[in-house]
PDB file of C-alpha atoms and ligand atoms in Angstrom:
ATOM      1  CA  MET A   2      43.309  -4.835 -12.409  1.00 46.00           C
ATOM      2  CA  THR A   3      39.918  -6.135 -11.223  1.00 59.00           C
ATOM      3  CA  HIS A   4      38.168  -4.352  -8.372  1.00 85.00           C
ATOM      4  CA  LYS A   5      38.442  -6.110  -5.024  1.00 97.00           C
ATOM      5  CA  PRO A   6      35.360  -5.610  -2.836  1.00 98.00           C
ATOM      6  CA  GLY A   7      36.106  -3.931   0.502  1.00 98.00           C
ATOM      7  CA  ILE A   8      34.960  -5.993   3.482  1.00 98.00           C
ATOM      8  CA  VAL A   9      34.085  -4.936   7.034  1.00 99.00           C
ATOM      9  CA  ILE A  10      34.134  -7.574   9.782  1.00 99.00           C
ATOM     10  CA  THR A  11      31.857  -7.005  12.758  1.00 99.00           C
ATOM     11  CA  GLY A  12      32.557  -8.668  16.107  1.00 98.00           C
ATOM     12  CA  ALA A  13      36.236  -8.352  15.150  1.00 98.00           C
ATOM     13  CA  SER A  14      37.623  -9.758  18.413  1.00 98.00           C
ATOM     14  CA  GLY A  15      35.331 -12.811  18.459  1.00 98.00           C
ATOM     15  CA  ARG A  16      36.244 -16.394  17.578  1.00 98.00           C
ATOM     16  CA  MET A  17      34.705 -15.999  14.117  1.00 98.00           C
ATOM     17  CA  GLY A  18      35.632 -12.304  13.798  1.00 98.00           C
ATOM     18  CA  GLN A  19      39.343 -13.065  14.023  1.00 98.00           C
ATOM     19  CA  MET A  20      39.032 -16.048  11.686  1.00 98.00           C
ATOM     20  CA  LEU A  21      37.179 -13.889   9.168  1.00 98.00           C
ATOM     21  CA  ILE A  22      39.840 -11.175   9.301  1.00 98.00           C
ATOM     22  CA  LYS A  23      42.568 -13.766   8.591  1.00 98.00           C
ATOM     23  CA  THR A  24      40.509 -15.219   5.742  1.00 98.00           C
ATOM     24  CA  VAL A  25      39.982 -11.826   4.079  1.00 98.00           C
ATOM     25  CA  LEU A  26      43.676 -10.966   4.489  1.00 98.00           C
ATOM     26  CA  ASP A  27      44.662 -14.299   2.902  1.00 98.00           C
ATOM     27  CA  SER A  28      42.326 -13.760  -0.051  1.00 98.00           C
ATOM     28  CA  ASP A  29      43.374 -12.110  -3.292  1.00 98.00           C
ATOM     29  CA  LYS A  30      39.720 -11.417  -4.126  1.00 98.00           C
ATOM     30  CA  ALA A  31      38.804  -8.977  -1.315  1.00 98.00           C
ATOM     31  CA  THR A  32      40.311  -6.239   0.867  1.00 98.00           C
ATOM     32  CA  LEU A  33      39.790  -5.640   4.592  1.00 98.00           C
ATOM     33  CA  VAL A  34      38.523  -2.069   4.959  1.00 98.00           C
ATOM     34  CA  GLY A  35      37.014  -2.096   8.447  1.00 98.00           C
ATOM     35  CA  ALA A  36      36.675  -3.883  11.781  1.00 98.00           C
ATOM     36  CA  VAL A  37      33.811  -3.187  14.179  1.00 99.00           C
ATOM     37  CA  GLU A  38      33.439  -4.014  17.862  1.00 98.00           C
ATOM     38  CA  ARG A  39      30.826  -3.033  20.437  1.00 98.00           C
ATOM     39  CA  GLY A  40      31.177   0.294  22.236  1.00 98.00           C
ATOM     40  CA  GLY A  41      33.386   0.015  25.321  1.00 98.00           C
ATOM     41  CA  HIS A  42      35.321  -3.008  24.010  1.00 98.00           C
ATOM     42  CA  ASP A  43      39.053  -2.602  24.653  1.00 98.00           C
ATOM     43  CA  TRP A  44      39.902  -3.230  20.973  1.00 98.00           C
ATOM     44  CA  VAL A  45      38.070  -0.055  19.878  1.00 98.00           C
ATOM     45  CA  GLY A  46      40.619   2.553  18.734  1.00 98.00           C
ATOM     46  CA  ARG A  47      43.402  -0.019  18.259  1.00 98.00           C
ATOM     47  CA  ASP A  48      44.882  -1.276  15.004  1.00 98.00           C
ATOM     48  CA  VAL A  49      43.131  -4.620  14.390  1.00 98.00           C
ATOM     49  CA  GLY A  50      46.334  -6.418  13.350  1.00 98.00           C
ATOM     50  CA  GLU A  51      48.074  -5.389  16.571  1.00 98.00           C
ATOM     51  CA  ALA A  52      45.012  -6.222  18.661  1.00 98.00           C
ATOM     52  CA  MET A  53      45.149  -9.740  17.159  1.00 98.00           C
ATOM     53  CA  GLY A  54      48.780  -9.990  18.260  1.00 98.00           C
ATOM     54  CA  GLY A  55      50.324  -9.432  14.828  1.00 98.00           C
ATOM     55  CA  VAL A  56      51.621  -6.635  12.628  1.00 98.00           C
ATOM     56  CA  PRO A  57      49.679  -3.364  12.093  1.00 98.00           C
ATOM     57  CA  LEU A  58      47.203  -3.568   9.209  1.00 97.00           C
ATOM     58  CA  GLY A  59      46.233   0.098   8.984  1.00 98.00           C
ATOM     59  CA  VAL A  60      42.640  -0.723   9.983  1.00 98.00           C
ATOM     60  CA  THR A  61      41.467   0.771  13.275  1.00 98.00           C
ATOM     61  CA  VAL A  62      38.739  -1.053  15.195  1.00 98.00           C
ATOM     62  CA  THR A  63      35.696   1.197  15.495  1.00 98.00           C
ATOM     63  CA  ASP A  64      32.314   1.159  17.227  1.00 98.00           C
ATOM     64  CA  ASP A  65      30.893   3.462  14.516  1.00 98.00           C
ATOM     65  CA  ALA A  66      29.403   0.782  12.266  1.00 98.00           C
ATOM     66  CA  LEU A  67      27.769   3.149   9.752  1.00 98.00           C
ATOM     67  CA  GLU A  68      30.993   5.026   9.173  1.00 98.00           C
ATOM     68  CA  ALA A  69      32.812   1.709   8.571  1.00 98.00           C
ATOM     69  CA  PHE A  70      30.054   0.258   6.373  1.00 98.00           C
ATOM     70  CA  SER A  71      29.950   3.370   4.170  1.00 98.00           C
ATOM     71  CA  LYS A  72      33.454   2.478   2.881  1.00 97.00           C
ATOM     72  CA  ALA A  73      32.589  -1.164   2.193  1.00 98.00           C
ATOM     73  CA  GLN A  74      30.985  -3.336  -0.467  1.00 98.00           C
ATOM     74  CA  ALA A  75      30.224  -6.094   2.067  1.00 98.00           C
ATOM     75  CA  VAL A  76      29.805  -6.594   5.804  1.00 99.00           C
ATOM     76  CA  ILE A  77      30.436 -10.029   7.298  1.00 99.00           C
ATOM     77  CA  ASP A  78      28.633 -10.320  10.585  1.00 99.00           C
ATOM     78  CA  PHE A  79      28.988 -13.124  13.133  1.00 99.00           C
ATOM     79  CA  THR A  80      27.926 -11.376  16.338  1.00 98.00           C
ATOM     80  CA  ALA A  81      24.655 -11.555  18.301  1.00 98.00           C
ATOM     81  CA  PRO A  82      20.982 -11.207  17.272  1.00 98.00           C
ATOM     82  CA  GLU A  83      20.365  -7.636  18.501  1.00 98.00           C
ATOM     83  CA  ALA A  84      23.621  -6.411  16.958  1.00 98.00           C
ATOM     84  CA  THR A  85      22.833  -8.130  13.659  1.00 98.00           C
ATOM     85  CA  LEU A  86      19.444  -6.400  13.440  1.00 98.00           C
ATOM     86  CA  GLU A  87      21.121  -3.036  13.943  1.00 98.00           C
ATOM     87  CA  PHE A  88      23.815  -3.877  11.367  1.00 98.00           C
ATOM     88  CA  ALA A  89      21.187  -4.957   8.804  1.00 98.00           C
ATOM     89  CA  ALA A  90      19.646  -1.493   8.807  1.00 98.00           C
ATOM     90  CA  LEU A  91      23.071   0.193   8.553  1.00 98.00           C
ATOM     91  CA  ALA A  92      24.372  -2.131   5.818  1.00 98.00           C
ATOM     92  CA  ALA A  93      21.209  -1.448   3.820  1.00 98.00           C
ATOM     93  CA  GLN A  94      21.770   2.302   4.273  1.00 98.00           C
ATOM     94  CA  ALA A  95      25.320   1.844   2.930  1.00 98.00           C
ATOM     95  CA  ARG A  96      24.034  -0.510   0.160  1.00 98.00           C
ATOM     96  CA  ALA A  97      26.592  -3.095   1.274  1.00 98.00           C
ATOM     97  CA  VAL A  98      26.021  -6.851   0.993  1.00 98.00           C
ATOM     98  CA  HIS A  99      25.275  -8.143   4.508  1.00 98.00           C
ATOM     99  CA  VAL A 100      26.447 -11.698   5.189  1.00 99.00           C
ATOM    100  CA  ILE A 101      24.860 -12.905   8.419  1.00 99.00           C
ATOM    101  CA  GLY A 102      26.307 -15.897  10.257  1.00 98.00           C
ATOM    102  CA  THR A 103      24.784 -14.972  13.609  1.00 98.00           C
ATOM    103  CA  THR A 104      22.555 -17.685  15.062  1.00 98.00           C
ATOM    104  CA  GLY A 105      19.969 -17.674  17.841  1.00 98.00           C
ATOM    105  CA  MET A 106      17.693 -15.150  16.103  1.00 98.00           C
ATOM    106  CA  THR A 107      13.980 -15.562  16.848  1.00 98.00           C
ATOM    107  CA  ASP A 108      11.430 -15.784  14.017  1.00 96.00           C
ATOM    108  CA  GLU A 109      10.366 -12.228  14.893  1.00 98.00           C
ATOM    109  CA  GLN A 110      13.956 -10.982  14.593  1.00 98.00           C
ATOM    110  CA  ILE A 111      14.406 -12.758  11.252  1.00 98.00           C
ATOM    111  CA  ALA A 112      11.201 -11.109   9.987  1.00 98.00           C
ATOM    112  CA  GLN A 113      12.651  -7.729  10.960  1.00 98.00           C
ATOM    113  CA  LEU A 114      15.398  -8.167   8.327  1.00 98.00           C
ATOM    114  CA  ALA A 115      12.851  -7.774   5.509  1.00 98.00           C
ATOM    115  CA  PRO A 116      12.951  -3.942   5.256  1.00 98.00           C
ATOM    116  CA  ALA A 117      16.764  -3.998   4.937  1.00 98.00           C
ATOM    117  CA  ALA A 118      16.558  -6.673   2.234  1.00 98.00           C
ATOM    118  CA  ARG A 119      14.494  -4.300   0.100  1.00 98.00           C
ATOM    119  CA  HIS A 120      17.612  -2.134  -0.329  1.00 98.00           C
ATOM    120  CA  ALA A 121      20.545  -4.524  -0.081  1.00 98.00           C
ATOM    121  CA  VAL A 122      21.561  -8.149  -0.517  1.00 98.00           C
ATOM    122  CA  ILE A 123      21.375 -10.219   2.673  1.00 98.00           C
ATOM    123  CA  VAL A 124      22.874 -13.705   2.748  1.00 98.00           C
ATOM    124  CA  ARG A 125      21.988 -15.465   5.995  1.00 98.00           C
ATOM    125  CA  ALA A 126      22.752 -19.049   7.017  1.00 98.00           C
ATOM    126  CA  GLY A 127      23.187 -20.859  10.304  1.00 98.00           C
ATOM    127  CA  ASN A 128      26.133 -22.602   8.716  1.00 98.00           C
ATOM    128  CA  MET A 129      28.300 -21.317   5.855  1.00 98.00           C
ATOM    129  CA  SER A 130      30.080 -24.590   5.062  1.00 98.00           C
ATOM    130  CA  LEU A 131      29.627 -26.507   1.828  1.00 97.00           C
ATOM    131  CA  GLY A 132      29.390 -29.794   3.747  1.00 98.00           C
ATOM    132  CA  VAL A 133      26.518 -28.726   5.987  1.00 98.00           C
ATOM    133  CA  ASN A 134      24.549 -27.171   3.150  1.00 98.00           C
ATOM    134  CA  LEU A 135      24.953 -30.413   1.206  1.00 98.00           C
ATOM    135  CA  LEU A 136      23.771 -32.266   4.331  1.00 98.00           C
ATOM    136  CA  VAL A 137      20.693 -30.037   4.403  1.00 98.00           C
ATOM    137  CA  GLN A 138      19.783 -31.158   0.879  1.00 98.00           C
ATOM    138  CA  LEU A 139      20.479 -34.814   1.715  1.00 98.00           C
ATOM    139  CA  THR A 140      18.360 -34.565   4.862  1.00 98.00           C
ATOM    140  CA  LYS A 141      15.440 -33.217   2.841  1.00 98.00           C
ATOM    141  CA  LYS A 142      15.755 -36.120   0.360  1.00 98.00           C
ATOM    142  CA  VAL A 143      16.059 -38.839   3.006  1.00 98.00           C
ATOM    143  CA  ALA A 144      13.141 -37.428   5.017  1.00 98.00           C
ATOM    144  CA  ALA A 145      11.010 -37.347   1.854  1.00 98.00           C
ATOM    145  CA  ALA A 146      11.898 -40.972   1.063  1.00 98.00           C
ATOM    146  CA  LEU A 147      11.079 -42.345   4.520  1.00 98.00           C
ATOM    147  CA  ASP A 148       7.756 -42.271   6.336  1.00 97.00           C
ATOM    148  CA  GLU A 149       7.007 -41.671  10.014  1.00 98.00           C
ATOM    149  CA  ASP A 150       8.095 -45.243  10.852  1.00 98.00           C
ATOM    150  CA  PHE A 151      11.487 -43.549  11.043  1.00 98.00           C
ATOM    151  CA  ASP A 152      11.943 -41.219  14.019  1.00 98.00           C
ATOM    152  CA  ILE A 153      14.054 -38.164  13.187  1.00 99.00           C
ATOM    153  CA  GLU A 154      16.475 -36.784  15.785  1.00 98.00           C
ATOM    154  CA  VAL A 155      18.967 -33.946  15.274  1.00 98.00           C
ATOM    155  CA  ILE A 156      21.955 -34.144  17.613  1.00 98.00           C
ATOM    156  CA  GLU A 157      24.501 -31.348  17.787  1.00 98.00           C
ATOM    157  CA  ALA A 158      27.683 -30.719  19.792  1.00 98.00           C
ATOM    158  CA  HIS A 159      29.558 -27.428  20.294  1.00 98.00           C
ATOM    159  CA  HIS A 160      32.201 -25.762  22.487  1.00 98.00           C
ATOM    160  CA  HIS A 161      31.283 -24.634  25.995  1.00 98.00           C
ATOM    161  CA  HIS A 162      31.145 -20.914  25.053  1.00 98.00           C
ATOM    162  CA  LYS A 163      28.173 -21.313  22.715  1.00 98.00           C
ATOM    163  CA  VAL A 164      25.165 -19.346  23.993  1.00 98.00           C
ATOM    164  CA  ASP A 165      22.295 -20.574  21.783  1.00 98.00           C
ATOM    165  CA  ALA A 166      20.639 -23.985  21.485  1.00 98.00           C
ATOM    166  CA  PRO A 167      19.696 -25.777  19.358  1.00 98.00           C
ATOM    167  CA  SER A 168      22.428 -24.529  17.033  1.00 98.00           C
ATOM    168  CA  GLY A 169      21.521 -22.628  13.892  1.00 98.00           C
ATOM    169  CA  THR A 170      22.705 -25.627  11.892  1.00 98.00           C
ATOM    170  CA  ALA A 171      20.528 -28.034  13.870  1.00 98.00           C
ATOM    171  CA  LEU A 172      17.527 -25.833  13.105  1.00 98.00           C
ATOM    172  CA  MET A 173      18.442 -25.746   9.388  1.00 98.00           C
ATOM    173  CA  LEU A 174      18.603 -29.567   9.415  1.00 98.00           C
ATOM    174  CA  GLY A 175      15.327 -29.811  11.332  1.00 98.00           C
ATOM    175  CA  GLU A 176      13.660 -27.451   8.824  1.00 98.00           C
ATOM    176  CA  ALA A 177      15.000 -29.570   5.956  1.00 98.00           C
ATOM    177  CA  ALA A 178      13.688 -32.779   7.522  1.00 98.00           C
ATOM    178  CA  ALA A 179      10.283 -31.181   8.114  1.00 98.00           C
ATOM    179  CA  GLU A 180      10.169 -29.859   4.543  1.00 98.00           C
ATOM    180  CA  GLY A 181      11.050 -33.312   3.209  1.00 98.00           C
ATOM    181  CA  ARG A 182       8.162 -34.746   5.210  1.00 98.00           C
ATOM    182  CA  GLY A 183       5.796 -31.998   4.111  1.00 98.00           C
ATOM    183  CA  VAL A 184       5.162 -30.681   7.632  1.00 98.00           C
ATOM    184  CA  LYS A 185       5.950 -27.479   9.511  1.00 98.00           C
ATOM    185  CA  LEU A 186       8.856 -27.807  11.960  1.00 98.00           C
ATOM    186  CA  ALA A 187       7.006 -25.695  14.533  1.00 97.00           C
ATOM    187  CA  ASP A 188       4.229 -28.333  14.636  1.00 98.00           C
ATOM    188  CA  VAL A 189       6.526 -31.329  15.234  1.00 98.00           C
ATOM    189  CA  SER A 190       9.582 -29.931  16.995  1.00 98.00           C
ATOM    190  CA  ASP A 191      10.481 -31.635  20.312  1.00 98.00           C
ATOM    191  CA  ARG A 192      13.119 -29.650  22.225  1.00 96.00           C
ATOM    192  CA  GLY A 193      14.335 -30.207  25.764  1.00 86.00           C
ATOM    193  CA  ARG A 194      13.104 -33.584  27.040  1.00 94.00           C
ATOM    194  CA  ASP A 195      13.372 -33.914  30.822  1.00 96.00           C
ATOM    195  CA  GLY A 196      11.562 -36.001  33.416  1.00 97.00           C
ATOM    196  CA  ILE A 197       8.503 -38.168  32.652  1.00 98.00           C
ATOM    197  CA  THR A 198       8.067 -37.011  29.089  1.00 97.00           C
ATOM    198  CA  GLY A 199       5.822 -39.834  27.936  1.00 97.00           C
ATOM    199  CA  ALA A 200       6.618 -41.939  24.899  1.00 98.00           C
ATOM    200  CA  ARG A 201       7.983 -40.265  21.801  1.00 98.00           C
ATOM    201  CA  LYS A 202       5.238 -38.824  19.611  1.00 98.00           C
ATOM    202  CA  ARG A 203       5.137 -40.320  16.099  1.00 98.00           C
ATOM    203  CA  GLY A 204       6.272 -37.772  13.527  1.00 98.00           C
ATOM    204  CA  ASP A 205       8.117 -35.539  15.975  1.00 98.00           C
ATOM    205  CA  ILE A 206      11.547 -34.166  15.112  1.00 98.00           C
ATOM    206  CA  GLY A 207      13.690 -34.176  18.261  1.00 98.00           C
ATOM    207  CA  PHE A 208      16.695 -32.000  19.135  1.00 98.00           C
ATOM    208  CA  THR A 209      19.578 -32.694  21.508  1.00 98.00           C
ATOM    209  CA  ALA A 210      22.374 -30.195  22.261  1.00 98.00           C
ATOM    210  CA  ILE A 211      25.746 -31.205  23.738  1.00 98.00           C
ATOM    211  CA  ARG A 212      28.104 -28.466  25.031  1.00 98.00           C
ATOM    212  CA  GLY A 213      31.715 -29.121  25.954  1.00 98.00           C
ATOM    213  CA  GLY A 214      35.364 -28.157  25.561  1.00 98.00           C
ATOM    214  CA  ASP A 215      36.502 -26.807  22.216  1.00 98.00           C
ATOM    215  CA  ILE A 216      34.195 -28.758  19.872  1.00 98.00           C
ATOM    216  CA  VAL A 217      33.950 -26.625  16.714  1.00 98.00           C
ATOM    217  CA  GLY A 218      30.600 -28.011  15.556  1.00 98.00           C
ATOM    218  CA  GLU A 219      29.205 -31.512  14.975  1.00 98.00           C
ATOM    219  CA  HIS A 220      25.775 -32.436  13.632  1.00 98.00           C
ATOM    220  CA  ASP A 221      24.013 -35.778  13.191  1.00 98.00           C
ATOM    221  CA  VAL A 222      20.609 -36.350  11.659  1.00 99.00           C
ATOM    222  CA  LEU A 223      19.402 -39.723  12.877  1.00 98.00           C
ATOM    223  CA  PHE A 224      16.589 -41.626  11.157  1.00 98.00           C
ATOM    224  CA  ALA A 225      15.746 -44.449  13.579  1.00 98.00           C
ATOM    225  CA  GLY A 226      13.461 -47.192  12.314  1.00 98.00           C
ATOM    226  CA  ALA A 227      12.668 -50.761  13.369  1.00 98.00           C
ATOM    227  CA  GLY A 228      15.817 -52.833  12.989  1.00 98.00           C
ATOM    228  CA  GLU A 229      17.850 -50.127  11.220  1.00 98.00           C
ATOM    229  CA  ARG A 230      19.202 -46.608  11.641  1.00 98.00           C
ATOM    230  CA  ILE A 231      20.535 -44.113   9.125  1.00 98.00           C
ATOM    231  CA  VAL A 232      22.867 -41.364  10.359  1.00 98.00           C
ATOM    232  CA  LEU A 233      23.841 -38.325   8.265  1.00 98.00           C
ATOM    233  CA  ARG A 234      26.829 -36.625   9.908  1.00 98.00           C
ATOM    234  CA  HIS A 235      28.908 -33.473   9.506  1.00 98.00           C
ATOM    235  CA  MET A 236      31.949 -32.707  11.645  1.00 98.00           C
ATOM    236  CA  ALA A 237      33.648 -29.319  11.490  1.00 98.00           C
ATOM    237  CA  THR A 238      37.201 -29.322  12.828  1.00 98.00           C
ATOM    238  CA  ASP A 239      38.253 -25.805  11.797  1.00 98.00           C
ATOM    239  CA  ARG A 240      36.311 -22.514  11.907  1.00 98.00           C
ATOM    240  CA  ALA A 241      38.137 -21.467   8.727  1.00 98.00           C
ATOM    241  CA  LEU A 242      35.547 -23.355   6.693  1.00 97.00           C
ATOM    242  CA  PHE A 243      32.747 -21.082   7.966  1.00 98.00           C
ATOM    243  CA  ALA A 244      34.860 -18.004   7.210  1.00 98.00           C
ATOM    244  CA  ARG A 245      35.668 -19.182   3.683  1.00 98.00           C
ATOM    245  CA  GLY A 246      31.962 -19.770   3.035  1.00 98.00           C
ATOM    246  CA  ALA A 247      31.088 -16.313   4.362  1.00 98.00           C
ATOM    247  CA  LEU A 248      33.663 -14.627   2.131  1.00 98.00           C
ATOM    248  CA  LYS A 249      32.337 -16.589  -0.851  1.00 98.00           C
ATOM    249  CA  ALA A 250      28.859 -15.285  -0.007  1.00 98.00           C
ATOM    250  CA  ALA A 251      30.118 -11.684   0.226  1.00 98.00           C
ATOM    251  CA  LEU A 252      31.686 -11.932  -3.240  1.00 98.00           C
ATOM    252  CA  TRP A 253      28.711 -13.787  -4.731  1.00 98.00           C
ATOM    253  CA  GLY A 254      26.341 -11.077  -3.500  1.00 98.00           C
ATOM    254  CA  GLN A 255      28.135  -8.249  -5.308  1.00 98.00           C
ATOM    255  CA  ASP A 256      26.105  -8.463  -8.527  1.00 97.00           C
ATOM    256  CA  LYS A 257      22.811  -9.698  -7.049  1.00 98.00           C
ATOM    257  CA  SER A 258      19.573  -7.757  -6.674  1.00 98.00           C
ATOM    258  CA  PRO A 259      18.451  -6.752  -3.171  1.00 98.00           C
ATOM    259  CA  GLY A 260      16.741  -9.583  -1.312  1.00 98.00           C
ATOM    260  CA  GLU A 261      17.242 -12.387   1.184  1.00 98.00           C
ATOM    261  CA  TYR A 262      19.419 -15.316   0.148  1.00 98.00           C
ATOM    262  CA  ASP A 263      21.068 -18.304   1.831  1.00 98.00           C
ATOM    263  CA  MET A 264      24.092 -20.531   1.237  1.00 98.00           C
ATOM    264  CA  ILE A 265      22.053 -22.933  -0.876  1.00 97.00           C
ATOM    265  CA  ASP A 266      21.697 -19.999  -3.314  1.00 98.00           C
ATOM    266  CA  VAL A 267      25.388 -19.081  -3.058  1.00 98.00           C
ATOM    267  CA  LEU A 268      26.608 -22.650  -3.573  1.00 98.00           C
ATOM    268  CA  GLY A 269      23.994 -23.445  -6.213  1.00 97.00           C
ATOM    269  CA  LEU A 270      22.918 -26.631  -4.402  1.00 96.00           C
TER     270      LEU A 270
HETATM  271  N1  NAI B   8      26.796 -19.412  10.302  1.00 55.15           N
HETATM  272  C1  NAI B   8      27.947 -20.029  10.589  1.00 55.15           C
HETATM  273  O1  NAI B   8      28.563 -20.716   9.743  1.00 55.15           O
HETATM  274  C2  NAI B   8      28.530 -19.853  11.947  1.00 55.15           C
HETATM  275  C3  NAI B   8      27.874 -19.089  12.866  1.00 55.15           C
HETATM  276  N2  NAI B   8      28.414 -18.827  14.082  1.00 55.15           N
HETATM  277  C4  NAI B   8      27.678 -17.895  14.924  1.00 55.15           C
HETATM  278  O2  NAI B   8      28.376 -16.644  14.950  1.00 55.15           O
HETATM  279  C5  NAI B   8      28.096 -15.973  16.166  1.00 55.15           C
HETATM  280  C6  NAI B   8      29.394 -15.565  16.834  1.00 55.15           C
HETATM  281  O3  NAI B   8      30.112 -16.710  17.221  1.00 55.15           O
HETATM  282  P1  NAI B   8      31.553 -16.596  17.932  1.00 55.15           P
HETATM  283  O4  NAI B   8      32.481 -15.846  17.061  1.00 55.15           O
HETATM  284  O5  NAI B   8      31.900 -17.959  18.367  1.00 55.15           O
HETATM  285  O6  NAI B   8      31.179 -15.713  19.211  1.00 55.15           O
HETATM  286  P2  NAI B   8      32.097 -14.711  20.036  1.00 55.15           P
HETATM  287  O7  NAI B   8      31.383 -14.463  21.310  1.00 55.15           O
HETATM  288  O8  NAI B   8      33.493 -15.212  20.071  1.00 55.15           O
HETATM  289  O9  NAI B   8      32.095 -13.386  19.145  1.00 55.15           O
HETATM  290  C7  NAI B   8      31.018 -12.501  19.040  1.00 55.15           C
HETATM  291  C8  NAI B   8      31.615 -11.118  18.883  1.00 55.15           C
HETATM  292  O10 NAI B   8      30.569 -10.184  18.568  1.00 55.15           O
HETATM  293  C9  NAI B   8      30.839  -9.002  19.283  1.00 55.15           C
HETATM  294  N3  NAI B   8      29.634  -8.183  19.408  1.00 55.15           N
HETATM  295  C10 NAI B   8      28.537  -8.435  20.143  1.00 55.15           C
HETATM  296  N4  NAI B   8      27.681  -7.397  20.046  1.00 55.15           N
HETATM  297  C11 NAI B   8      28.258  -6.483  19.214  1.00 55.15           C
HETATM  298  C12 NAI B   8      27.885  -5.196  18.729  1.00 55.15           C
HETATM  299  N5  NAI B   8      26.728  -4.635  19.082  1.00 55.15           N
HETATM  300  N6  NAI B   8      28.738  -4.549  17.924  1.00 55.15           N
HETATM  301  C13 NAI B   8      29.905  -5.107  17.530  1.00 55.15           C
HETATM  302  N7  NAI B   8      30.332  -6.313  17.968  1.00 55.15           N
HETATM  303  C14 NAI B   8      29.498  -6.992  18.800  1.00 55.15           C
HETATM  304  C15 NAI B   8      31.390  -9.466  20.623  1.00 55.15           C
HETATM  305  O11 NAI B   8      32.073  -8.439  21.329  1.00 55.15           O
HETATM  306  C16 NAI B   8      32.297 -10.606  20.168  1.00 55.15           C
HETATM  307  O12 NAI B   8      33.589 -10.126  19.848  1.00 55.15           O
HETATM  308  C17 NAI B   8      27.231 -16.938  16.993  1.00 55.15           C
HETATM  309  O13 NAI B   8      25.873 -16.599  16.815  1.00 55.15           O
HETATM  310  C18 NAI B   8      27.542 -18.297  16.368  1.00 55.15           C
HETATM  311  O14 NAI B   8      26.545 -19.235  16.548  1.00 55.15           O
HETATM  312  C19 NAI B   8      29.626 -19.317  14.444  1.00 55.15           C
HETATM  313  C20 NAI B   8      30.318 -20.116  13.582  1.00 55.15           C
HETATM  314  C21 NAI B   8      29.836 -20.459  12.275  1.00 55.15           C
HETATM  315  O1  LIG B   9      28.631 -21.093  17.657  1.00 55.15           O
HETATM  316  C1  LIG B   9      29.334 -21.807  16.889  1.00 55.15           C
HETATM  317  O2  LIG B   9      30.528 -22.046  17.128  1.00 55.15           O
HETATM  318  C2  LIG B   9      28.729 -22.332  15.672  1.00 55.15           C
HETATM  319  N1  LIG B   9      27.540 -21.905  15.344  1.00 55.15           N
HETATM  320  C3  LIG B   9      26.804 -22.250  14.202  1.00 55.15           C
HETATM  321  C4  LIG B   9      25.497 -22.914  14.607  1.00 55.15           C
HETATM  322  O3  LIG B   9      24.841 -22.417  15.548  1.00 55.15           O
HETATM  323  O4  LIG B   9      25.119 -23.908  13.999  1.00 55.15           O
HETATM  324  C5  LIG B   9      27.591 -22.995  13.173  1.00 55.15           C
HETATM  325  C6  LIG B   9      28.674 -23.881  13.675  1.00 55.15           C
HETATM  326  O5  LIG B   9      28.140 -25.110  14.032  1.00 55.15           O
HETATM  327  C7  LIG B   9      29.493 -23.248  14.792  1.00 55.15           C
END
């Protein structure tokens, strides 16, 4: 029998946490060995299956991340930036692959992952779906083919619970467009227009964030020229696709050398 990597899910009670637990349970390639929640959360100390409203799974939700990670080959983490930084250090200590789906991390926080990546594999992406990562590559190509006569706008829409904007995916798409154009996103990014903004600056990459209802995640990259527009679009209708991508990353990372990777690496795009 082949060895099935043991997986810990952090943020177990969250929208993605619960989806990830179901995805691992449905998989014949991995085993759920732990579920972590923040200290004081009412799921801590309960069986995670029962807490999710189902049958007991024999996995007790804990707030002791290191203890949970030490039994695992991979940690899948869709939580919040500060928590993810803490988990990176602990996953590295446990030599577990750390799959990071958390968005809203600052550049400084992302740089702080580097010490952990010297000891363990980190796979981080603002979007774990095949479709979005393909869209990233397409965006880079289209941006490289068109000049600044085409204005680039990234438009994203998410559910009303989302706390960060622009979305991690929107930033990935903006980075791809900037790379295609041979510029740095930080130099051309236009976020949050309001009031008398003046005319659009040539070469800028604009971002618009829509928040409402239960929208899972929608992203358009608009290339607007004179007399024509090109729109590259991805629409997610089920969080399961992010969870499947994250599990794929956790399995992919098992035989890789320590370092920082993304879903383009995992999917070979
Ligand atoms: N990369 C991707 O493909 C995707 C990324 N995301 C990102 O994943 C993150 C989570 O999203 P949701 O599940 O919708 O949010 P959520 O708010 O439903 O879940 C977050 C969970 O993390 C837990 N948490 C926070 N701090 C913690 C700590 N210190 N220790 C343990 N648990 C902690 C919370 O209690 C909560 O259960 C967001 O940053 C979101 O943008 C979401 C979907 C796809
Ligand atoms: O918070 C979400 O829900 C999502 N977050 C990710 C992002 O910030 O892009 C990915 C997906 O769009 C859902």
